[in-house]
Amino acid sequence: APVVEEIVFRGYIYTATKRFSNRFFAAILSSLLFGVVHFNISAFIPLVFLALLLTIAYELSGSIWAPISIHALFNASTILFQEFKFH
């Protein structure tokens, strides 16, 4: 999921929106969309914040692999946390 989501949200939506506006607007829009498509009201704000961090990583590195790596580590840590929380 991180690979596909990062290609869609950072690689396509953010990049395309940035061409027609500015980095700030593109980052906010793509991050809000990222939060919305996860269909989780209680996680919406943390997901938007994560998406903003992923966008910053993308901008600073100039590579889609930075946000993909961070996203994958985030998902893995979330799964591990949930696993240990319920046992």
PDB file of C-alpha atoms in Angstrom, residues 8-84:
ATOM      1  CA  VAL A   8      -0.737   8.492  -6.243  1.00  0.00           C
ATOM      2  CA  PHE A   9      -0.645  11.162  -3.519  1.00  0.00           C
ATOM      3  CA  ARG A  10       2.908  12.532  -3.680  1.00  0.00           C
ATOM      4  CA  GLY A  11       3.951  11.442  -7.143  1.00  0.00           C
ATOM      5  CA  TYR A  12       0.778  12.413  -8.977  1.00  0.00           C
ATOM      6  CA  ILE A  13      -1.741  14.519  -6.996  1.00  0.00           C
ATOM      7  CA  TYR A  14       0.812  16.668  -5.175  1.00  0.00           C
ATOM      8  CA  THR A  15       3.034  17.113  -8.225  1.00  0.00           C
ATOM      9  CA  ALA A  16       0.152  17.893 -10.600  1.00  0.00           C
ATOM     10  CA  THR A  17      -1.479  20.327  -8.161  1.00  0.00           C
ATOM     11  CA  LYS A  18       1.867  22.059  -7.569  1.00  0.00           C
ATOM     12  CA  ARG A  19       2.155  22.764 -11.298  1.00  0.00           C
ATOM     13  CA  PHE A  20      -1.068  24.805 -11.233  1.00  0.00           C
ATOM     14  CA  SER A  21      -0.765  26.413  -7.791  1.00  0.00           C
ATOM     15  CA  ASN A  22       2.018  26.415  -5.212  1.00  0.00           C
ATOM     16  CA  ARG A  23       3.717  23.908  -2.899  1.00  0.00           C
ATOM     17  CA  PHE A  24       1.731  24.951   0.154  1.00  0.00           C
ATOM     18  CA  PHE A  25      -1.682  24.532  -1.481  1.00  0.00           C
ATOM     19  CA  ALA A  26      -0.608  21.296  -3.184  1.00  0.00           C
ATOM     20  CA  ALA A  27       0.670  19.875   0.113  1.00  0.00           C
ATOM     21  CA  ILE A  28      -2.531  20.770   1.976  1.00  0.00           C
ATOM     22  CA  LEU A  29      -4.840  19.446  -0.756  1.00  0.00           C
ATOM     23  CA  SER A  30      -3.002  16.152  -1.273  1.00  0.00           C
ATOM     24  CA  SER A  31      -2.721  15.631   2.500  1.00  0.00           C
ATOM     25  CA  LEU A  32      -6.415  16.259   3.082  1.00  0.00           C
ATOM     26  CA  LEU A  33      -7.281  13.823   0.300  1.00  0.00           C
ATOM     27  CA  PHE A  34      -4.894  11.268   1.816  1.00  0.00           C
ATOM     28  CA  GLY A  35      -6.718  11.587   5.140  1.00  0.00           C
ATOM     29  CA  VAL A  36     -10.170  11.356   3.560  1.00  0.00           C
ATOM     30  CA  VAL A  37      -9.523   8.220   1.491  1.00  0.00           C
ATOM     31  CA  HIS A  38      -8.600   6.244   4.608  1.00  0.00           C
ATOM     32  CA  PHE A  39     -12.240   6.536   5.806  1.00  0.00           C
ATOM     33  CA  ASN A  40     -11.291   6.824   9.468  1.00  0.00           C
ATOM     34  CA  ILE A  41     -12.654   9.881  11.267  1.00  0.00           C
ATOM     35  CA  SER A  42     -10.649   9.317  14.456  1.00  0.00           C
ATOM     36  CA  ALA A  43      -7.386   9.016  12.482  1.00  0.00           C
ATOM     37  CA  PHE A  44      -8.096  11.845  10.023  1.00  0.00           C
ATOM     38  CA  ILE A  45      -5.947  14.549  11.659  1.00  0.00           C
ATOM     39  CA  PRO A  46      -2.983  12.236  12.381  1.00  0.00           C
ATOM     40  CA  LEU A  47      -3.150  10.960   8.786  1.00  0.00           C
ATOM     41  CA  VAL A  48      -3.170  14.497   7.397  1.00  0.00           C
ATOM     42  CA  PHE A  49      -0.172  15.328   9.587  1.00  0.00           C
ATOM     43  CA  LEU A  50       1.623  12.160   8.395  1.00  0.00           C
ATOM     44  CA  ALA A  51       0.854  13.097   4.783  1.00  0.00           C
ATOM     45  CA  LEU A  52       2.318  16.574   5.303  1.00  0.00           C
ATOM     46  CA  LEU A  53       5.509  15.011   6.703  1.00  0.00           C
ATOM     47  CA  LEU A  54       5.647  12.638   3.732  1.00  0.00           C
ATOM     48  CA  THR A  55       5.265  15.598   1.380  1.00  0.00           C
ATOM     49  CA  ILE A  56       8.108  17.422   3.114  1.00  0.00           C
ATOM     50  CA  ALA A  57      10.278  14.294   2.798  1.00  0.00           C
ATOM     51  CA  TYR A  58       9.411  14.131  -0.895  1.00  0.00           C
ATOM     52  CA  GLU A  59      10.290  17.794  -1.442  1.00  0.00           C
ATOM     53  CA  LEU A  60      13.544  17.665   0.541  1.00  0.00           C
ATOM     54  CA  SER A  61      14.799  14.432  -0.990  1.00  0.00           C
ATOM     55  CA  GLY A  62      13.508  14.940  -4.521  1.00  0.00           C
ATOM     56  CA  SER A  63      12.709  11.235  -4.564  1.00  0.00           C
ATOM     57  CA  ILE A  64       9.491   9.279  -4.151  1.00  0.00           C
ATOM     58  CA  TRP A  65      11.488   6.613  -2.273  1.00  0.00           C
ATOM     59  CA  ALA A  66      11.838   8.783   0.842  1.00  0.00           C
ATOM     60  CA  PRO A  67       8.086   9.033   1.548  1.00  0.00           C
ATOM     61  CA  ILE A  68       7.584   5.396   0.493  1.00  0.00           C
ATOM     62  CA  SER A  69      10.175   4.299   3.075  1.00  0.00           C
ATOM     63  CA  ILE A  70       8.747   6.484   5.835  1.00  0.00           C
ATOM     64  CA  HIS A  71       5.203   5.367   5.022  1.00  0.00           C
ATOM     65  CA  ALA A  72       6.217   1.684   5.087  1.00  0.00           C
ATOM     66  CA  LEU A  73       7.973   2.130   8.445  1.00  0.00           C
ATOM     67  CA  PHE A  74       4.932   3.955   9.813  1.00  0.00           C
ATOM     68  CA  ASN A  75       2.587   1.162   8.705  1.00  0.00           C
ATOM     69  CA  ALA A  76       4.905  -1.530  10.104  1.00  0.00           C
ATOM     70  CA  SER A  77       5.197   0.227  13.464  1.00  0.00           C
ATOM     71  CA  THR A  78       1.419   0.671  13.603  1.00  0.00           C
ATOM     72  CA  ILE A  79       0.883  -3.032  12.957  1.00  0.00           C
ATOM     73  CA  LEU A  80       3.459  -3.993  15.595  1.00  0.00           C
ATOM     74  CA  PHE A  81       1.914  -1.612  18.115  1.00  0.00           C
ATOM     75  CA  GLN A  82      -1.555  -3.040  17.517  1.00  0.00           C
ATOM     76  CA  GLU A  83      -0.216  -6.590  17.765  1.00  0.00           C
ATOM     77  CA  PHE A  84       1.434  -5.967  21.133  1.00  0.00           C
TER      78      PHE A  84
END
